Tab-separated table of C-alpha atoms and ligand atoms in Angstrom:
chain	number	residue	atom	x	y	z
A	1	MET	CA	185.395	101.649	158.907
A	2	THR	CA	185.200	102.697	162.531
A	3	PHE	CA	188.220	103.401	164.624
A	4	LYS	CA	188.723	103.305	168.374
A	5	ARG	CA	192.325	104.539	168.389
A	6	ILE	CA	194.189	106.404	165.687
A	7	LEU	CA	197.668	107.527	164.985
A	8	LEU	CA	197.626	110.847	163.136
A	9	LYS	CA	200.740	111.918	161.326
A	10	LEU	CA	201.083	115.692	160.718
A	11	SER	CA	203.976	116.982	158.707
A	12	GLY	CA	205.986	119.922	159.964
A	13	GLU	CA	205.567	121.547	156.582
A	14	SER	CA	201.819	121.725	156.918
A	15	LEU	CA	202.271	123.743	160.086
A	16	MET	CA	203.840	126.538	158.082
A	17	GLY	CA	200.486	127.309	156.509
A	18	GLU	CA	201.146	130.094	154.005
A	19	GLN	CA	204.481	131.026	155.618
A	20	LYS	CA	207.897	129.957	154.356
A	21	TYR	CA	209.233	128.856	157.776
A	22	GLY	CA	208.118	128.065	161.275
A	23	ILE	CA	204.638	127.771	162.711
A	24	ASP	CA	201.508	129.463	161.455
A	25	GLU	CA	199.450	129.931	164.668
A	26	GLN	CA	196.169	129.982	162.688
A	27	ARG	CA	196.921	126.626	161.059
A	28	LEU	CA	197.851	125.213	164.414
A	29	ALA	CA	194.642	126.449	165.980
A	30	GLN	CA	192.668	124.954	163.066
A	31	TYR	CA	194.317	121.578	163.675
A	32	ALA	CA	193.674	121.776	167.402
A	33	GLN	CA	189.997	122.479	166.811
A	34	GLN	CA	189.661	119.507	164.463
A	35	ILE	CA	191.534	117.205	166.850
A	36	LYS	CA	189.202	118.287	169.717
A	37	GLN	CA	186.199	117.273	167.664
A	38	VAL	CA	187.725	113.847	167.152
A	39	VAL	CA	188.393	113.490	170.892
A	40	ASP	CA	184.825	114.559	171.573
A	41	MET	CA	183.678	111.713	169.241
A	42	GLY	CA	185.267	109.342	171.831
A	43	ILE	CA	188.177	108.342	169.570
A	44	GLN	CA	191.588	107.928	171.189
A	45	VAL	CA	194.235	110.052	169.446
A	46	GLY	CA	197.985	109.739	169.224
A	47	ILE	CA	199.871	112.237	167.066
A	48	MET	CA	203.310	112.106	165.488
A	49	ILE	CA	204.468	115.491	164.333
A	50	GLY	CA	207.268	116.290	161.840
A	51	GLY	CA	209.812	119.052	161.832
A	52	GLY	CA	210.324	120.004	158.205
A	53	ASN	CA	208.994	123.509	158.850
A	54	ILE	CA	212.047	124.149	161.000
A	55	PHE	CA	214.924	121.812	160.159
A	56	ARG	CA	215.608	118.614	158.214
A	57	GLY	CA	218.817	116.669	158.776
A	58	LEU	CA	219.376	115.906	155.104
A	59	SER	CA	219.141	119.487	153.999
A	60	GLY	CA	221.678	120.324	156.752
A	61	THR	CA	224.280	117.961	155.273
A	62	SER	CA	224.342	120.012	152.041
A	63	LYS	CA	225.313	123.026	154.191
A	64	GLY	CA	228.118	121.109	155.897
A	65	PHE	CA	226.367	119.733	158.983
A	66	ASP	CA	227.251	116.315	160.262
A	67	ARG	CA	224.251	114.101	159.384
A	68	VAL	CA	223.782	112.747	162.865
A	69	LYS	CA	223.868	116.198	164.442
A	70	GLY	CA	221.587	117.439	161.675
A	71	ASP	CA	219.083	114.732	162.387
A	72	GLN	CA	219.267	115.501	166.070
A	73	MET	CA	218.476	119.087	165.168
A	74	GLY	CA	215.562	117.779	163.097
A	75	MET	CA	214.309	115.750	166.096
A	76	LEU	CA	214.501	118.894	168.281
A	77	ALA	CA	212.501	120.698	165.606
A	78	THR	CA	209.713	118.079	165.925
A	79	THR	CA	209.750	118.681	169.665
A	80	ILE	CA	209.236	122.410	169.187
A	81	ASN	CA	206.188	121.576	167.036
A	82	ALA	CA	204.945	119.121	169.642
A	83	LEU	CA	205.008	121.805	172.274
A	84	GLY	CA	203.259	124.221	169.999
A	85	LEU	CA	200.488	121.650	169.285
A	86	SER	CA	200.226	120.837	173.003
A	87	SER	CA	199.605	124.424	173.875
A	88	ALA	CA	197.183	124.928	170.979
A	89	LEU	CA	195.233	121.921	172.264
A	90	LYS	CA	195.237	123.326	175.770
A	91	ALA	CA	193.722	126.544	174.363
A	92	VAL	CA	190.674	124.565	173.162
A	93	GLY	CA	190.376	122.597	176.393
A	94	VAL	CA	192.189	119.387	175.471
A	95	GLU	CA	195.215	118.019	177.324
A	96	GLY	CA	197.971	117.220	174.835
A	97	ARG	CA	200.627	115.215	176.684
A	98	VAL	CA	204.051	115.314	175.064
A	99	PHE	CA	205.949	112.011	174.898
A	100	THR	CA	209.509	112.348	173.720
A	101	ALA	CA	211.548	109.611	172.076
A	102	ILE	CA	214.646	110.778	173.953
A	103	HIS	CA	214.833	111.703	177.675
A	104	MET	CA	214.068	115.405	177.822
A	105	PHE	CA	212.194	115.881	181.135
A	106	PRO	CA	210.495	118.366	181.854
A	107	ILE	CA	209.927	119.304	178.228
A	108	GLY	CA	208.024	116.040	177.882
A	109	GLU	CA	208.013	112.644	179.461
A	110	GLN	CA	209.832	109.766	177.904
A	111	PHE	CA	207.610	107.680	175.666
A	112	SER	CA	206.215	104.440	177.125
A	113	LYS	CA	203.528	102.491	175.347
A	114	TRP	CA	201.463	102.021	178.523
A	115	ARG	CA	201.624	105.624	179.708
A	116	ALA	CA	200.594	106.793	176.260
A	117	ILE	CA	197.670	104.383	176.251
A	118	ASP	CA	196.669	105.450	179.790
A	119	ALA	CA	196.664	109.116	178.608
A	120	MET	CA	194.572	108.371	175.512
A	121	GLU	CA	192.147	106.305	177.527
A	122	LYS	CA	191.633	109.349	179.811
A	123	GLY	CA	190.740	111.512	176.755
A	124	GLU	CA	194.143	113.145	176.523
A	125	VAL	CA	195.945	113.417	173.240
A	126	ALA	CA	199.338	111.680	173.204
A	127	ILE	CA	201.764	113.807	171.163
A	128	PHE	CA	204.895	111.929	170.028
A	129	ALA	CA	207.982	114.144	169.678
A	130	GLY	CA	211.406	113.269	168.285
A	131	GLY	CA	210.382	110.640	165.740
A	132	THR	CA	212.018	107.354	166.538
A	133	GLY	CA	214.779	109.052	168.530
A	134	CYS	CA	217.364	107.764	166.017
A	135	PRO	CA	219.120	109.558	163.157
A	136	TYR	CA	218.620	108.356	159.519
A	137	PHE	CA	214.896	107.879	160.159
A	138	THR	CA	211.869	110.070	159.416
A	139	THR	CA	208.795	111.016	161.368
A	140	ASP	CA	206.799	108.834	158.903
A	141	THR	CA	208.763	105.872	160.238
A	142	GLY	CA	208.329	107.188	163.763
A	143	SER	CA	204.644	107.430	163.083
A	144	ALA	CA	204.449	103.809	161.825
A	145	LEU	CA	206.475	102.642	164.833
A	146	ARG	CA	204.345	104.513	167.452
A	147	GLY	CA	201.137	103.496	165.628
A	148	ILE	CA	202.068	99.799	166.001
A	149	GLU	CA	203.258	100.243	169.563
A	150	ILE	CA	200.094	101.926	170.782
A	151	GLU	CA	197.974	99.386	168.819
A	152	ALA	CA	196.282	102.055	166.739
A	153	ASP	CA	193.618	100.802	164.322
A	154	VAL	CA	194.944	102.978	161.546
A	155	MET	CA	197.587	105.478	160.699
A	156	LEU	CA	196.128	108.635	159.181
A	157	LYS	CA	198.719	110.479	157.145
A	158	GLY	CA	197.621	114.083	156.756
A	159	THR	CA	199.007	115.679	153.596
A	160	ARG	CA	198.112	118.615	151.361
A	161	VAL	CA	196.835	116.408	148.545
A	162	ASP	CA	193.609	114.331	148.440
A	163	GLY	CA	195.283	110.937	148.585
A	164	ILE	CA	197.653	108.694	146.618
A	165	TYR	CA	197.802	109.379	142.879
A	166	THR	CA	199.325	107.568	139.878
A	167	ALA	CA	201.784	110.461	139.672
A	168	ASP	CA	202.370	113.703	141.539
A	169	PRO	CA	199.113	115.576	141.030
A	170	GLU	CA	200.920	118.909	141.646
A	171	LYS	CA	203.140	118.225	138.612
A	172	ASP	CA	201.071	115.934	136.362
A	173	PRO	CA	197.486	117.018	135.575
A	174	THR	CA	196.608	113.617	134.103
A	175	ALA	CA	197.351	111.866	137.507
A	176	THR	CA	194.416	109.941	138.942
A	177	LYS	CA	193.670	109.085	142.551
A	178	PHE	CA	193.430	105.620	144.063
A	179	ASP	CA	190.532	104.922	146.457
A	180	LYS	CA	192.599	102.073	147.809
A	181	ILE	CA	195.892	100.456	147.034
A	182	THR	CA	197.957	97.567	148.455
A	183	TYR	CA	201.370	98.110	150.111
A	184	ASP	CA	202.883	95.961	147.341
A	185	GLU	CA	201.427	98.167	144.605
A	186	ILE	CA	203.168	101.138	146.243
A	187	TYR	CA	206.470	99.332	145.873
A	188	ASN	CA	205.752	98.046	142.387
A	189	ARG	CA	204.657	101.472	141.091
A	190	LYS	CA	207.469	103.167	142.952
A	191	LEU	CA	204.995	105.650	144.447
A	192	LYS	CA	206.413	108.235	146.745
A	193	VAL	CA	203.853	108.025	149.521
A	194	MET	CA	206.188	107.645	152.540
A	195	ASP	CA	209.681	106.360	152.787
A	196	LEU	CA	209.956	102.598	152.307
A	197	THR	CA	211.004	101.907	155.878
A	198	ALA	CA	207.707	103.421	157.076
A	199	THR	CA	205.655	101.539	154.467
A	200	THR	CA	207.403	98.270	155.280
A	201	LEU	CA	206.803	98.638	159.049
A	202	CYS	CA	203.104	99.207	158.395
A	203	ARG	CA	202.891	96.263	156.002
A	204	ASP	CA	204.734	93.820	158.190
A	205	ASN	CA	202.619	94.744	161.207
A	206	LYS	CA	199.334	95.097	159.305
A	207	LEU	CA	198.722	98.711	160.209
A	208	PRO	CA	196.432	100.197	157.505
A	209	ILE	CA	197.243	103.693	156.354
A	210	ILE	CA	194.809	106.349	155.063
A	211	VAL	CA	196.466	109.188	153.151
A	212	PHE	CA	194.137	112.248	153.116
A	213	ASN	CA	194.083	116.015	152.737
A	214	MET	CA	194.424	117.470	156.234
A	215	ASP	CA	194.479	121.027	154.991
A	216	LYS	CA	190.767	120.979	154.025
A	217	VAL	CA	189.180	121.964	157.270
A	218	GLY	CA	186.674	119.365	158.363
A	219	ASN	CA	188.232	116.460	156.481
A	220	LEU	CA	189.620	114.701	159.562
A	221	VAL	CA	186.182	114.599	161.218
A	222	LYS	CA	184.485	113.549	157.935
A	223	LEU	CA	186.943	110.704	157.514
A	224	LEU	CA	186.397	109.481	161.061
A	225	SER	CA	182.667	109.766	160.653
A	226	GLY	CA	182.893	107.203	157.875
A	227	GLU	CA	183.069	109.324	154.757
A	228	ASN	CA	185.088	107.854	151.940
A	229	LEU	CA	188.039	110.273	151.756
A	230	GLY	CA	191.629	109.871	150.775
A	231	THR	CA	193.306	106.581	149.818
A	232	LEU	CA	193.379	103.462	151.954
A	233	VAL	CA	196.584	101.430	151.911
A	234	TYR	CA	195.939	97.808	152.863
A	235	GLU	CA	197.311	94.324	152.543
A	236	GLY	CA	195.105	92.967	149.778
B	301	UDP	N1	214.392	112.837	162.334
B	301	UDP	C1	215.280	111.820	162.707
B	301	UDP	N2	214.825	110.628	163.202
B	301	UDP	C2	213.487	110.357	163.290
B	301	UDP	C3	212.585	111.397	162.862
B	301	UDP	C4	213.023	112.569	162.415
B	301	UDP	O1	216.489	112.034	162.680
B	301	UDP	O2	213.103	109.277	163.738
B	301	UDP	C5	214.932	114.103	161.902
B	301	UDP	C6	215.338	114.144	160.418
B	301	UDP	O3	216.514	114.997	160.319
B	301	UDP	C7	214.132	114.734	159.734
B	301	UDP	C8	213.714	115.779	160.751
B	301	UDP	O4	213.907	115.132	162.023
B	301	UDP	O5	214.503	115.409	158.523
B	301	UDP	C9	212.300	116.230	160.631
B	301	UDP	O6	211.462	115.143	160.452
B	301	UDP	P1	210.666	114.867	159.035
B	301	UDP	O7	211.566	115.279	157.927
B	301	UDP	O8	210.154	113.481	159.068
B	301	UDP	O9	209.470	115.899	159.187
B	301	UDP	P2	208.253	116.232	158.196
B	301	UDP	O10	208.721	115.974	156.791
B	301	UDP	O11	207.106	115.323	158.519
B	301	UDP	O12	207.937	117.619	158.479
């Protein structure tokens, strides 16, 4: 498979690296370097970034936060990560333009499909902050939404495991990996790949997903160079 435009989803948690909270600058720099290589290959890149390394709305509710305010805090957390990624990209010579789901100028400009496409066509990376802009959603859903809006050829979901398994490979040593799987099989087997809203958006709009290990340095470029990595989710 060759791709002209991709939507890369990076989780906030992965930005922590070996830390327990916040941003690991080394991990961020590693990501920036790999993203630069992809831009240099002539591929247009949009990135949705999570916020779980800083704050998640749901975990806030258990501490007494109002869910909507908690989710807004989560969306702000994704924006902090977006700014971090943008400056890490700048350090390697790539312009990372931050598009926010909510009006936040001058932290970023408000997302518009056409401005994001214009940026990517110029070789800039479009970084999408704030998920969907609405509470009760996740950045996986935001990622599916932006992926569809910017007409990406694929959504690449970077994780810390090698793909989709029959069970959680970190808990069950007998779990085996799928090379490919249909959206429906994900529902039927009740696999926890992404939340169902995100999976459904991708299915209904025919956006293929590849789940792969983003923490192995070099994997992103290998995947985009045609190596058979991760698990492809398709319509079947
Ligand atoms: N969030 C939200 N709406 C969105 C996307 C995110 O309210 O469209 C909030 C939600 O509280 C979520 C937090 O932002 O827990 C961080 O996003 P997420 O948990 O998806 O980050 P990740 O798990 O990828 O680090």
